[in-house]
PDB file of N, CA and C in Angstrom:
ATOM      1  N   UNK A   1    -258.710-117.926  82.654  1.00  0.00           N
ATOM      2  CA  UNK A   1    -259.695-117.839  81.681  1.00  0.00           C
ATOM      3  C   UNK A   1    -259.663-117.183  80.516  1.00  0.00           C
ATOM      4  N   UNK A   2    -259.117-116.022  80.735  1.00  0.00           N
ATOM      5  CA  UNK A   2    -258.881-115.012  79.521  1.00  0.00           C
ATOM      6  C   UNK A   2    -257.593-115.902  78.399  1.00  0.00           C
ATOM      7  N   UNK A   3    -256.853-116.097  79.360  1.00  0.00           N
ATOM      8  CA  UNK A   3    -255.589-116.655  78.406  1.00  0.00           C
ATOM      9  C   UNK A   3    -256.290-117.635  77.527  1.00  0.00           C
ATOM     10  N   UNK A   4    -256.993-118.780  78.193  1.00  0.00           N
ATOM     11  CA  UNK A   4    -257.382-119.871  77.228  1.00  0.00           C
ATOM     12  C   UNK A   4    -258.361-119.290  76.135  1.00  0.00           C
ATOM     13  N   UNK A   5    -259.033-118.298  76.486  1.00  0.00           N
ATOM     14  CA  UNK A   5    -260.020-117.905  75.555  1.00  0.00           C
ATOM     15  C   UNK A   5    -259.182-116.954  74.088  1.00  0.00           C
ATOM     16  N   UNK A   6    -258.258-116.698  74.641  1.00  0.00           N
ATOM     17  CA  UNK A   6    -257.122-115.451  73.668  1.00  0.00           C
ATOM     18  C   UNK A   6    -256.277-116.505  72.882  1.00  0.00           C
ATOM     19  N   UNK A   7    -256.091-118.249  73.359  1.00  0.00           N
ATOM     20  CA  UNK A   7    -255.646-118.864  72.906  1.00  0.00           C
ATOM     21  C   UNK A   7    -256.575-119.683  71.874  1.00  0.00           C
ATOM     22  N   UNK A   8    -257.622-120.046  72.231  1.00  0.00           N
ATOM     23  CA  UNK A   8    -258.961-120.428  71.265  1.00  0.00           C
ATOM     24  C   UNK A   8    -258.836-119.381  70.005  1.00  0.00           C
ATOM     25  N   UNK A   9    -259.228-118.314  70.518  1.00  0.00           N
ATOM     26  CA  UNK A   9    -259.524-117.418  69.611  1.00  0.00           C
ATOM     27  C   UNK A   9    -258.321-117.698  68.590  1.00  0.00           C
ATOM     28  N   UNK A  10    -256.792-117.265  68.873  1.00  0.00           N
ATOM     29  CA  UNK A  10    -255.981-117.287  67.915  1.00  0.00           C
ATOM     30  C   UNK A  10    -255.902-118.672  67.129  1.00  0.00           C
ATOM     31  N   UNK A  11    -255.934-119.599  67.648  1.00  0.00           N
ATOM     32  CA  UNK A  11    -255.973-120.844  66.972  1.00  0.00           C
ATOM     33  C   UNK A  11    -257.311-120.929  65.738  1.00  0.00           C
ATOM     34  N   UNK A  12    -258.222-120.614  66.298  1.00  0.00           N
ATOM     35  CA  UNK A  12    -259.302-120.584  65.621  1.00  0.00           C
ATOM     36  C   UNK A  12    -259.087-119.462  64.191  1.00  0.00           C
ATOM     37  N   UNK A  13    -258.221-118.254  64.541  1.00  0.00           N
ATOM     38  CA  UNK A  13    -258.074-117.151  63.431  1.00  0.00           C
ATOM     39  C   UNK A  13    -256.825-117.602  62.808  1.00  0.00           C
ATOM     40  N   UNK A  14    -255.772-118.447  63.110  1.00  0.00           N
ATOM     41  CA  UNK A  14    -254.765-119.420  62.049  1.00  0.00           C
ATOM     42  C   UNK A  14    -255.696-120.486  61.154  1.00  0.00           C
ATOM     43  N   UNK A  15    -256.372-121.314  61.937  1.00  0.00           N
ATOM     44  CA  UNK A  15    -257.066-122.464  61.225  1.00  0.00           C
ATOM     45  C   UNK A  15    -257.994-121.523  59.986  1.00  0.00           C
ATOM     46  N   UNK A  16    -258.387-120.390  60.047  1.00  0.00           N
ATOM     47  CA  UNK A  16    -259.358-119.865  59.054  1.00  0.00           C
ATOM     48  C   UNK A  16    -258.223-119.181  57.889  1.00  0.00           C
ATOM     49  N   UNK A  17    -256.935-118.555  58.422  1.00  0.00           N
ATOM     50  CA  UNK A  17    -256.298-117.851  57.566  1.00  0.00           C
ATOM     51  C   UNK A  17    -255.499-119.422  56.943  1.00  0.00           C
ATOM     52  N   UNK A  18    -255.625-120.041  57.546  1.00  0.00           N
ATOM     53  CA  UNK A  18    -254.386-121.253  56.998  1.00  0.00           C
ATOM     54  C   UNK A  18    -255.469-121.796  55.412  1.00  0.00           C
ATOM     55  N   UNK A  19    -256.911-122.309  55.927  1.00  0.00           N
ATOM     56  CA  UNK A  19    -257.814-122.476  54.967  1.00  0.00           C
ATOM     57  C   UNK A  19    -257.885-121.764  53.703  1.00  0.00           C
ATOM     58  N   UNK A  20    -258.260-120.475  53.980  1.00  0.00           N
ATOM     59  CA  UNK A  20    -258.299-119.693  52.960  1.00  0.00           C
ATOM     60  C   UNK A  20    -256.810-119.198  52.107  1.00  0.00           C
ATOM     61  N   UNK A  21    -255.807-119.468  52.712  1.00  0.00           N
ATOM     62  CA  UNK A  21    -254.507-119.567  51.928  1.00  0.00           C
ATOM     63  C   UNK A  21    -254.268-120.865  51.343  1.00  0.00           C
ATOM     64  N   UNK A  22    -254.894-122.173  51.644  1.00  0.00           N
ATOM     65  CA  UNK A  22    -254.525-123.291  50.862  1.00  0.00           C
ATOM     66  C   UNK A  22    -255.236-123.143  49.880  1.00  0.00           C
ATOM     67  N   UNK A  23    -256.406-123.067  49.954  1.00  0.00           N
ATOM     68  CA  UNK A  23    -257.596-122.820  49.046  1.00  0.00           C
ATOM     69  C   UNK A  23    -256.787-121.470  47.841  1.00  0.00           C
ATOM     70  N   UNK A  24    -256.230-120.479  48.043  1.00  0.00           N
ATOM     71  CA  UNK A  24    -255.522-119.782  47.142  1.00  0.00           C
ATOM     72  C   UNK A  24    -254.422-120.229  46.440  1.00  0.00           C
ATOM     73  N   UNK A  25    -253.538-121.006  47.263  1.00  0.00           N
ATOM     74  CA  UNK A  25    -252.535-121.621  46.595  1.00  0.00           C
ATOM     75  C   UNK A  25    -253.194-122.934  45.568  1.00  0.00           C
ATOM     76  N   UNK A  26    -254.149-123.776  45.871  1.00  0.00           N
ATOM     77  CA  UNK A  26    -254.500-124.793  45.222  1.00  0.00           C
ATOM     78  C   UNK A  26    -255.107-124.033  44.032  1.00  0.00           C
ATOM     79  N   UNK A  27    -255.973-122.827  44.059  1.00  0.00           N
ATOM     80  CA  UNK A  27    -256.806-122.266  42.895  1.00  0.00           C
ATOM     81  C   UNK A  27    -255.475-121.653  41.793  1.00  0.00           C
ATOM     82  N   UNK A  28    -254.547-121.236  42.379  1.00  0.00           N
ATOM     83  CA  UNK A  28    -253.332-120.777  41.317  1.00  0.00           C
ATOM     84  C   UNK A  28    -252.652-121.807  40.734  1.00  0.00           C
ATOM     85  N   UNK A  29    -252.455-122.546  41.575  1.00  0.00           N
ATOM     86  CA  UNK A  29    -251.779-123.615  40.649  1.00  0.00           C
ATOM     87  C   UNK A  29    -253.025-124.484  39.692  1.00  0.00           C
ATOM     88  N   UNK A  30    -254.009-124.675  40.105  1.00  0.00           N
ATOM     89  CA  UNK A  30    -254.976-125.041  39.396  1.00  0.00           C
ATOM     90  C   UNK A  30    -255.112-124.112  37.916  1.00  0.00           C
ATOM     91  N   UNK A  31    -255.078-123.171  38.286  1.00  0.00           N
ATOM     92  CA  UNK A  31    -255.364-122.017  36.806  1.00  0.00           C
ATOM     93  C   UNK A  31    -254.164-122.129  36.085  1.00  0.00           C
ATOM     94  N   UNK A  32    -252.611-122.382  36.565  1.00  0.00           N
ATOM     95  CA  UNK A  32    -251.775-122.354  35.833  1.00  0.00           C
ATOM     96  C   UNK A  32    -251.731-123.592  34.779  1.00  0.00           C
ATOM     97  N   UNK A  33    -252.057-125.035  35.739  1.00  0.00           N
ATOM     98  CA  UNK A  33    -251.981-126.051  35.004  1.00  0.00           C
ATOM     99  C   UNK A  33    -253.161-126.493  34.470  1.00  0.00           C
ATOM    100  N   UNK A  34    -254.363-126.258  35.157  1.00  0.00           N
ATOM    101  CA  UNK A  34    -255.534-126.605  34.338  1.00  0.00           C
ATOM    102  C   UNK A  34    -256.125-127.764  35.481  1.00  0.00           C
ATOM    103  N   UNK A  35    -257.270-128.154  35.457  1.00  0.00           N
ATOM    104  CA  UNK A  35    -257.684-129.475  35.684  1.00  0.00           C
ATOM    105  C   UNK A  35    -257.431-130.866  35.464  1.00  0.00           C
ATOM    106  N   UNK A  36    -257.326-130.373  33.827  1.00  0.00           N
ATOM    107  CA  UNK A  36    -257.229-131.863  32.946  1.00  0.00           C
ATOM    108  C   UNK A  36    -256.067-132.158  32.682  1.00  0.00           C
ATOM    109  N   UNK A  37    -254.849-131.225  32.603  1.00  0.00           N
ATOM    110  CA  UNK A  37    -253.523-131.775  32.573  1.00  0.00           C
ATOM    111  C   UNK A  37    -253.076-132.958  33.156  1.00  0.00           C
ATOM    112  N   UNK A  38    -252.571-133.947  32.258  1.00  0.00           N
ATOM    113  CA  UNK A  38    -252.162-134.946  32.914  1.00  0.00           C
ATOM    114  C   UNK A  38    -250.588-134.750  32.646  1.00  0.00           C
ATOM    115  N   UNK A  39    -249.660-135.335  33.743  1.00  0.00           N
ATOM    116  CA  UNK A  39    -248.122-135.207  33.338  1.00  0.00           C
ATOM    117  C   UNK A  39    -247.518-135.920  32.173  1.00  0.00           C
ATOM    118  N   UNK A  40    -248.560-137.340  31.889  1.00  0.00           N
ATOM    119  CA  UNK A  40    -248.079-137.846  30.495  1.00  0.00           C
ATOM    120  C   UNK A  40    -248.531-137.477  29.299  1.00  0.00           C
ATOM    121  N   UNK A  41    -248.970-136.319  29.179  1.00  0.00           N
ATOM    122  CA  UNK A  41    -249.413-135.577  28.367  1.00  0.00           C
ATOM    123  C   UNK A  41    -248.931-134.480  27.988  1.00  0.00           C
ATOM    124  N   UNK A  42    -247.790-134.040  28.907  1.00  0.00           N
ATOM    125  CA  UNK A  42    -246.817-132.961  28.619  1.00  0.00           C
ATOM    126  C   UNK A  42    -245.481-132.822  27.706  1.00  0.00           C
ATOM    127  N   UNK A  43    -245.467-131.940  26.701  1.00  0.00           N
ATOM    128  CA  UNK A  43    -244.458-132.117  25.997  1.00  0.00           C
ATOM    129  C   UNK A  43    -243.181-132.489  26.145  1.00  0.00           C
ATOM    130  N   UNK A  44    -242.446-132.356  27.325  1.00  0.00           N
ATOM    131  CA  UNK A  44    -241.126-132.777  27.572  1.00  0.00           C
ATOM    132  C   UNK A  44    -241.240-133.771  28.901  1.00  0.00           C
ATOM    133  N   UNK A  45    -240.382-134.953  29.150  1.00  0.00           N
ATOM    134  CA  UNK A  45    -240.766-135.840  30.329  1.00  0.00           C
ATOM    135  C   UNK A  45    -240.543-134.892  31.378  1.00  0.00           C
ATOM    136  N   UNK A  46    -241.644-135.447  32.767  1.00  0.00           N
ATOM    137  CA  UNK A  46    -241.395-134.766  33.701  1.00  0.00           C
ATOM    138  C   UNK A  46    -241.799-135.854  34.696  1.00  0.00           C
ATOM    139  N   UNK A  47    -241.149-135.910  36.051  1.00  0.00           N
ATOM    140  CA  UNK A  47    -241.767-136.238  37.307  1.00  0.00           C
ATOM    141  C   UNK A  47    -241.368-135.252  38.249  1.00  0.00           C
ATOM    142  N   UNK A  48    -241.878-135.865  39.283  1.00  0.00           N
ATOM    143  CA  UNK A  48    -241.489-135.080  40.751  1.00  0.00           C
ATOM    144  C   UNK A  48    -241.831-136.009  41.855  1.00  0.00           C
ATOM    145  N   UNK A  49    -241.124-135.856  43.011  1.00  0.00           N
ATOM    146  CA  UNK A  49    -241.234-136.687  43.958  1.00  0.00           C
ATOM    147  C   UNK A  49    -242.144-136.064  45.283  1.00  0.00           C
ATOM    148  N   UNK A  50    -242.661-137.287  45.733  1.00  0.00           N
ATOM    149  CA  UNK A  50    -243.830-136.714  47.265  1.00  0.00           C
ATOM    150  C   UNK A  50    -243.272-137.762  48.110  1.00  0.00           C
ATOM    151  N   UNK A  51    -243.663-137.262  49.454  1.00  0.00           N
ATOM    152  CA  UNK A  51    -243.488-138.047  50.555  1.00  0.00           C
ATOM    153  C   UNK A  51    -244.724-138.817  50.768  1.00  0.00           C
ATOM    154  N   UNK A  52    -244.779-139.727  50.738  1.00  0.00           N
ATOM    155  CA  UNK A  52    -246.481-140.603  51.176  1.00  0.00           C
ATOM    156  C   UNK A  52    -246.329-140.724  52.637  1.00  0.00           C
ATOM    157  N   UNK A  53    -247.200-140.089  53.295  1.00  0.00           N
ATOM    158  CA  UNK A  53    -247.168-140.092  54.551  1.00  0.00           C
ATOM    159  C   UNK A  53    -247.873-141.202  55.249  1.00  0.00           C
ATOM    160  N   UNK A  54    -248.710-141.839  54.128  1.00  0.00           N
ATOM    161  CA  UNK A  54    -249.441-142.649  54.922  1.00  0.00           C
ATOM    162  C   UNK A  54    -248.429-144.009  54.884  1.00  0.00           C
ATOM    163  N   UNK A  55    -247.855-144.002  53.913  1.00  0.00           N
ATOM    164  CA  UNK A  55    -246.613-145.559  53.811  1.00  0.00           C
ATOM    165  C   UNK A  55    -245.490-145.443  54.340  1.00  0.00           C
ATOM    166  N   UNK A  56    -245.030-143.719  54.623  1.00  0.00           N
ATOM    167  CA  UNK A  56    -243.564-143.432  55.059  1.00  0.00           C
ATOM    168  C   UNK A  56    -242.634-143.816  53.825  1.00  0.00           C
ATOM    169  N   UNK A  57    -243.090-143.709  52.580  1.00  0.00           N
ATOM    170  CA  UNK A  57    -242.206-144.050  51.687  1.00  0.00           C
ATOM    171  C   UNK A  57    -242.305-142.848  50.522  1.00  0.00           C
ATOM    172  N   UNK A  58    -240.934-142.866  49.744  1.00  0.00           N
ATOM    173  CA  UNK A  58    -240.655-141.700  49.042  1.00  0.00           C
ATOM    174  C   UNK A  58    -241.795-142.086  47.397  1.00  0.00           C
ATOM    175  N   UNK A  59    -242.251-141.633  46.889  1.00  0.00           N
ATOM    176  CA  UNK A  59    -242.901-141.880  45.690  1.00  0.00           C
ATOM    177  C   UNK A  59    -242.565-140.998  44.374  1.00  0.00           C
ATOM    178  N   UNK A  60    -242.467-141.552  43.140  1.00  0.00           N
ATOM    179  CA  UNK A  60    -241.907-140.765  42.194  1.00  0.00           C
ATOM    180  C   UNK A  60    -243.566-140.794  41.040  1.00  0.00           C
ATOM    181  N   UNK A  61    -243.826-139.273  40.889  1.00  0.00           N
ATOM    182  CA  UNK A  61    -245.190-138.976  40.026  1.00  0.00           C
ATOM    183  C   UNK A  61    -245.150-138.919  39.026  1.00  0.00           C
ATOM    184  N   UNK A  62    -245.153-139.851  37.970  1.00  0.00           N
ATOM    185  CA  UNK A  62    -244.582-139.918  36.436  1.00  0.00           C
ATOM    186  C   UNK A  62    -246.420-140.070  35.696  1.00  0.00           C
ATOM    187  N   UNK A  63    -247.280-140.072  36.541  1.00  0.00           N
ATOM    188  CA  UNK A  63    -248.545-140.095  35.797  1.00  0.00           C
ATOM    189  C   UNK A  63    -249.576-139.781  36.764  1.00  0.00           C
ATOM    190  N   UNK A  64    -250.532-138.967  36.055  1.00  0.00           N
ATOM    191  CA  UNK A  64    -251.703-138.303  36.807  1.00  0.00           C
ATOM    192  C   UNK A  64    -251.753-136.901  36.585  1.00  0.00           C
ATOM    193  N   UNK A  65    -252.570-136.350  37.329  1.00  0.00           N
ATOM    194  CA  UNK A  65    -252.684-134.379  37.118  1.00  0.00           C
ATOM    195  C   UNK A  65    -251.614-133.870  37.777  1.00  0.00           C
ATOM    196  N   UNK A  66    -251.305-133.173  36.767  1.00  0.00           N
ATOM    197  CA  UNK A  66    -249.893-132.131  37.036  1.00  0.00           C
ATOM    198  C   UNK A  66    -250.412-131.090  38.226  1.00  0.00           C
ATOM    199  N   UNK A  67    -251.450-130.334  38.423  1.00  0.00           N
ATOM    200  CA  UNK A  67    -251.554-129.530  39.129  1.00  0.00           C
ATOM    201  C   UNK A  67    -251.834-130.413  40.441  1.00  0.00           C
ATOM    202  N   UNK A  68    -252.192-131.785  40.933  1.00  0.00           N
ATOM    203  CA  UNK A  68    -252.179-132.200  42.183  1.00  0.00           C
ATOM    204  C   UNK A  68    -250.617-132.651  42.586  1.00  0.00           C
ATOM    205  N   UNK A  69    -250.184-133.122  41.706  1.00  0.00           N
ATOM    206  CA  UNK A  69    -248.764-133.972  41.992  1.00  0.00           C
ATOM    207  C   UNK A  69    -247.573-132.407  42.389  1.00  0.00           C
ATOM    208  N   UNK A  70    -247.878-131.120  41.508  1.00  0.00           N
ATOM    209  CA  UNK A  70    -247.044-130.384  42.081  1.00  0.00           C
ATOM    210  C   UNK A  70    -247.393-129.677  42.976  1.00  0.00           C
ATOM    211  N   UNK A  71    -248.716-129.674  43.496  1.00  0.00           N
ATOM    212  CA  UNK A  71    -248.851-129.062  44.891  1.00  0.00           C
ATOM    213  C   UNK A  71    -248.594-129.848  45.757  1.00  0.00           C
ATOM    214  N   UNK A  72    -248.545-131.171  45.402  1.00  0.00           N
ATOM    215  CA  UNK A  72    -247.988-132.156  46.666  1.00  0.00           C
ATOM    216  C   UNK A  72    -246.426-131.948  47.014  1.00  0.00           C
ATOM    217  N   UNK A  73    -246.024-132.052  45.852  1.00  0.00           N
ATOM    218  CA  UNK A  73    -244.481-131.872  45.829  1.00  0.00           C
ATOM    219  C   UNK A  73    -244.233-129.832  46.817  1.00  0.00           C
ATOM    220  N   UNK A  74    -245.080-129.346  46.865  1.00  0.00           N
ATOM    221  CA  UNK A  74    -244.535-128.305  47.410  1.00  0.00           C
ATOM    222  C   UNK A  74    -245.425-127.904  48.879  1.00  0.00           C
ATOM    223  N   UNK A  75    -246.075-128.978  48.911  1.00  0.00           N
ATOM    224  CA  UNK A  75    -246.537-129.135  50.435  1.00  0.00           C
ATOM    225  C   UNK A  75    -245.495-129.325  51.415  1.00  0.00           C
ATOM    226  N   UNK A  76    -245.249-128.230  52.434  1.00  0.00           N
ATOM    227  CA  UNK A  76    -244.309-128.407  53.394  1.00  0.00           C
ATOM    228  C   UNK A  76    -245.412-128.219  54.801  1.00  0.00           C
ATOM    229  N   UNK A  77    -245.208-129.286  55.383  1.00  0.00           N
ATOM    230  CA  UNK A  77    -245.633-129.367  57.096  1.00  0.00           C
ATOM    231  C   UNK A  77    -245.633-128.263  57.923  1.00  0.00           C
ATOM    232  N   UNK A  78    -246.608-127.479  58.295  1.00  0.00           N
ATOM    233  CA  UNK A  78    -246.615-126.243  58.762  1.00  0.00           C
ATOM    234  C   UNK A  78    -246.703-124.998  57.877  1.00  0.00           C
ATOM    235  N   UNK A  79    -246.560-125.182  56.642  1.00  0.00           N
ATOM    236  CA  UNK A  79    -246.784-124.306  55.512  1.00  0.00           C
ATOM    237  C   UNK A  79    -248.294-124.578  54.824  1.00  0.00           C
ATOM    238  N   UNK A  80    -247.962-125.675  54.310  1.00  0.00           N
ATOM    239  CA  UNK A  80    -249.280-126.124  53.556  1.00  0.00           C
ATOM    240  C   UNK A  80    -249.644-127.501  53.899  1.00  0.00           C
ATOM    241  N   UNK A  81    -250.984-127.812  53.974  1.00  0.00           N
ATOM    242  CA  UNK A  81    -251.270-129.247  54.301  1.00  0.00           C
ATOM    243  C   UNK A  81    -251.121-130.274  53.456  1.00  0.00           C
ATOM    244  N   UNK A  82    -251.068-131.522  53.859  1.00  0.00           N
ATOM    245  CA  UNK A  82    -250.988-132.404  52.721  1.00  0.00           C
ATOM    246  C   UNK A  82    -251.992-132.582  51.734  1.00  0.00           C
ATOM    247  N   UNK A  83    -251.801-133.517  50.714  1.00  0.00           N
ATOM    248  CA  UNK A  83    -252.918-133.152  49.664  1.00  0.00           C
ATOM    249  C   UNK A  83    -253.125-134.928  49.589  1.00  0.00           C
ATOM    250  N   UNK A  84    -254.453-135.276  49.075  1.00  0.00           N
ATOM    251  CA  UNK A  84    -254.705-136.890  49.205  1.00  0.00           C
ATOM    252  C   UNK A  84    -254.437-137.144  47.622  1.00  0.00           C
ATOM    253  N   UNK A  85    -253.806-137.905  47.586  1.00  0.00           N
ATOM    254  CA  UNK A  85    -253.313-138.998  46.352  1.00  0.00           C
ATOM    255  C   UNK A  85    -254.966-138.929  45.554  1.00  0.00           C
ATOM    256  N   UNK A  86    -254.691-138.953  44.268  1.00  0.00           N
ATOM    257  CA  UNK A  86    -255.803-138.902  43.671  1.00  0.00           C
ATOM    258  C   UNK A  86    -256.707-140.357  43.327  1.00  0.00           C
ATOM    259  N   UNK A  87    -255.633-141.166  43.355  1.00  0.00           N
ATOM    260  CA  UNK A  87    -255.832-142.857  43.218  1.00  0.00           C
ATOM    261  C   UNK A  87    -255.973-143.410  44.447  1.00  0.00           C
ATOM    262  N   UNK A  88    -255.124-143.615  45.654  1.00  0.00           N
ATOM    263  CA  UNK A  88    -255.195-144.077  46.675  1.00  0.00           C
ATOM    264  C   UNK A  88    -255.627-143.465  47.845  1.00  0.00           C
ATOM    265  N   UNK A  89    -256.028-142.167  47.879  1.00  0.00           N
ATOM    266  CA  UNK A  89    -256.333-141.255  48.877  1.00  0.00           C
ATOM    267  C   UNK A  89    -255.156-141.133  49.945  1.00  0.00           C
ATOM    268  N   UNK A  90    -253.825-141.684  49.853  1.00  0.00           N
ATOM    269  CA  UNK A  90    -252.678-141.568  50.747  1.00  0.00           C
ATOM    270  C   UNK A  90    -252.553-139.929  50.730  1.00  0.00           C
ATOM    271  N   UNK A  91    -251.966-139.583  51.699  1.00  0.00           N
ATOM    272  CA  UNK A  91    -251.242-138.145  51.747  1.00  0.00           C
ATOM    273  C   UNK A  91    -250.163-137.727  51.598  1.00  0.00           C
ATOM    274  N   UNK A  92    -249.825-136.806  50.763  1.00  0.00           N
ATOM    275  CA  UNK A  92    -248.569-136.610  50.150  1.00  0.00           C
ATOM    276  C   UNK A  92    -248.179-135.437  50.485  1.00  0.00           C
ATOM    277  N   UNK A  93    -246.807-134.722  50.619  1.00  0.00           N
ATOM    278  CA  UNK A  93    -245.946-133.709  50.878  1.00  0.00           C
ATOM    279  C   UNK A  93    -244.791-133.679  49.699  1.00  0.00           C
ATOM    280  N   UNK A  94    -244.418-132.779  50.332  1.00  0.00           N
ATOM    281  CA  UNK A  94    -243.030-132.338  49.473  1.00  0.00           C
ATOM    282  C   UNK A  94    -241.978-133.884  49.568  1.00  0.00           C
ATOM    283  N   UNK A  95    -241.165-134.311  48.478  1.00  0.00           N
ATOM    284  CA  UNK A  95    -240.505-135.214  48.698  1.00  0.00           C
ATOM    285  C   UNK A  95    -239.259-135.001  49.203  1.00  0.00           C
ATOM    286  N   UNK A  96    -238.559-133.965  49.302  1.00  0.00           N
ATOM    287  CA  UNK A  96    -237.519-133.653  50.299  1.00  0.00           C
ATOM    288  C   UNK A  96    -237.436-134.197  51.671  1.00  0.00           C
ATOM    289  N   UNK A  97    -238.615-134.518  52.019  1.00  0.00           N
ATOM    290  CA  UNK A  97    -238.556-135.142  53.438  1.00  0.00           C
ATOM    291  C   UNK A  97    -237.568-135.965  53.755  1.00  0.00           C
ATOM    292  N   UNK A  98    -237.723-137.058  52.649  1.00  0.00           N
ATOM    293  CA  UNK A  98    -237.023-138.420  52.157  1.00  0.00           C
ATOM    294  C   UNK A  98    -235.906-138.427  51.447  1.00  0.00           C
ATOM    295  N   UNK A  99    -235.863-137.338  50.225  1.00  0.00           N
ATOM    296  CA  UNK A  99    -234.840-137.435  49.437  1.00  0.00           C
ATOM    297  C   UNK A  99    -234.593-135.957  48.814  1.00  0.00           C
ATOM    298  N   UNK A 100    -233.999-135.097  49.557  1.00  0.00           N
ATOM    299  CA  UNK A 100    -233.963-133.907  49.262  1.00  0.00           C
ATOM    300  C   UNK A 100    -233.327-133.287  47.711  1.00  0.00           C
ATOM    301  N   UNK A 101    -232.694-134.380  47.249  1.00  0.00           N
ATOM    302  CA  UNK A 101    -232.075-134.026  45.649  1.00  0.00           C
ATOM    303  C   UNK A 101    -232.296-135.248  44.830  1.00  0.00           C
ATOM    304  N   UNK A 102    -233.283-135.749  44.414  1.00  0.00           N
ATOM    305  CA  UNK A 102    -233.747-136.795  44.010  1.00  0.00           C
ATOM    306  C   UNK A 102    -232.705-137.293  42.530  1.00  0.00           C
ATOM    307  N   UNK A 103    -231.703-137.131  42.652  1.00  0.00           N
ATOM    308  CA  UNK A 103    -231.103-137.569  41.298  1.00  0.00           C
ATOM    309  C   UNK A 103    -231.000-138.826  40.845  1.00  0.00           C
ATOM    310  N   UNK A 104    -231.031-139.763  42.132  1.00  0.00           N
ATOM    311  CA  UNK A 104    -231.185-141.495  41.748  1.00  0.00           C
ATOM    312  C   UNK A 104    -232.189-141.726  41.163  1.00  0.00           C
ATOM    313  N   UNK A 105    -233.415-140.826  41.501  1.00  0.00           N
ATOM    314  CA  UNK A 105    -234.610-141.397  41.186  1.00  0.00           C
ATOM    315  C   UNK A 105    -235.041-140.923  39.572  1.00  0.00           C
ATOM    316  N   UNK A 106    -234.085-140.046  39.311  1.00  0.00           N
ATOM    317  CA  UNK A 106    -234.216-139.454  37.859  1.00  0.00           C
ATOM    318  C   UNK A 106    -233.556-140.608  36.702  1.00  0.00           C
ATOM    319  N   UNK A 107    -232.414-141.342  37.014  1.00  0.00           N
ATOM    320  CA  UNK A 107    -232.075-142.091  36.609  1.00  0.00           C
ATOM    321  C   UNK A 107    -232.742-143.373  36.266  1.00  0.00           C
TER     322      UNK A 107
END
């Protein structure tokens, strides 16, 4: 009984830390890029890749919110939770799960 209570308390503490950590990471990325900056408004061409967990496919992010797709491309399961796509609501994580070096996507 005591072991189960310790386990539940440990899980609860982990989840609380994860929520705070994720909030801090999201806030840092938003502060860096701003909420309104769009990929298509950047001075130089930019894209990033993300893995769509809902469909299981690699997507190339060439338009939309910079902070959201930058955050998606840094989401590593077990470290940062997935982030929802602003248009479809699909869950996105780092594109390296399906393509570690997206040179072919760059072409």
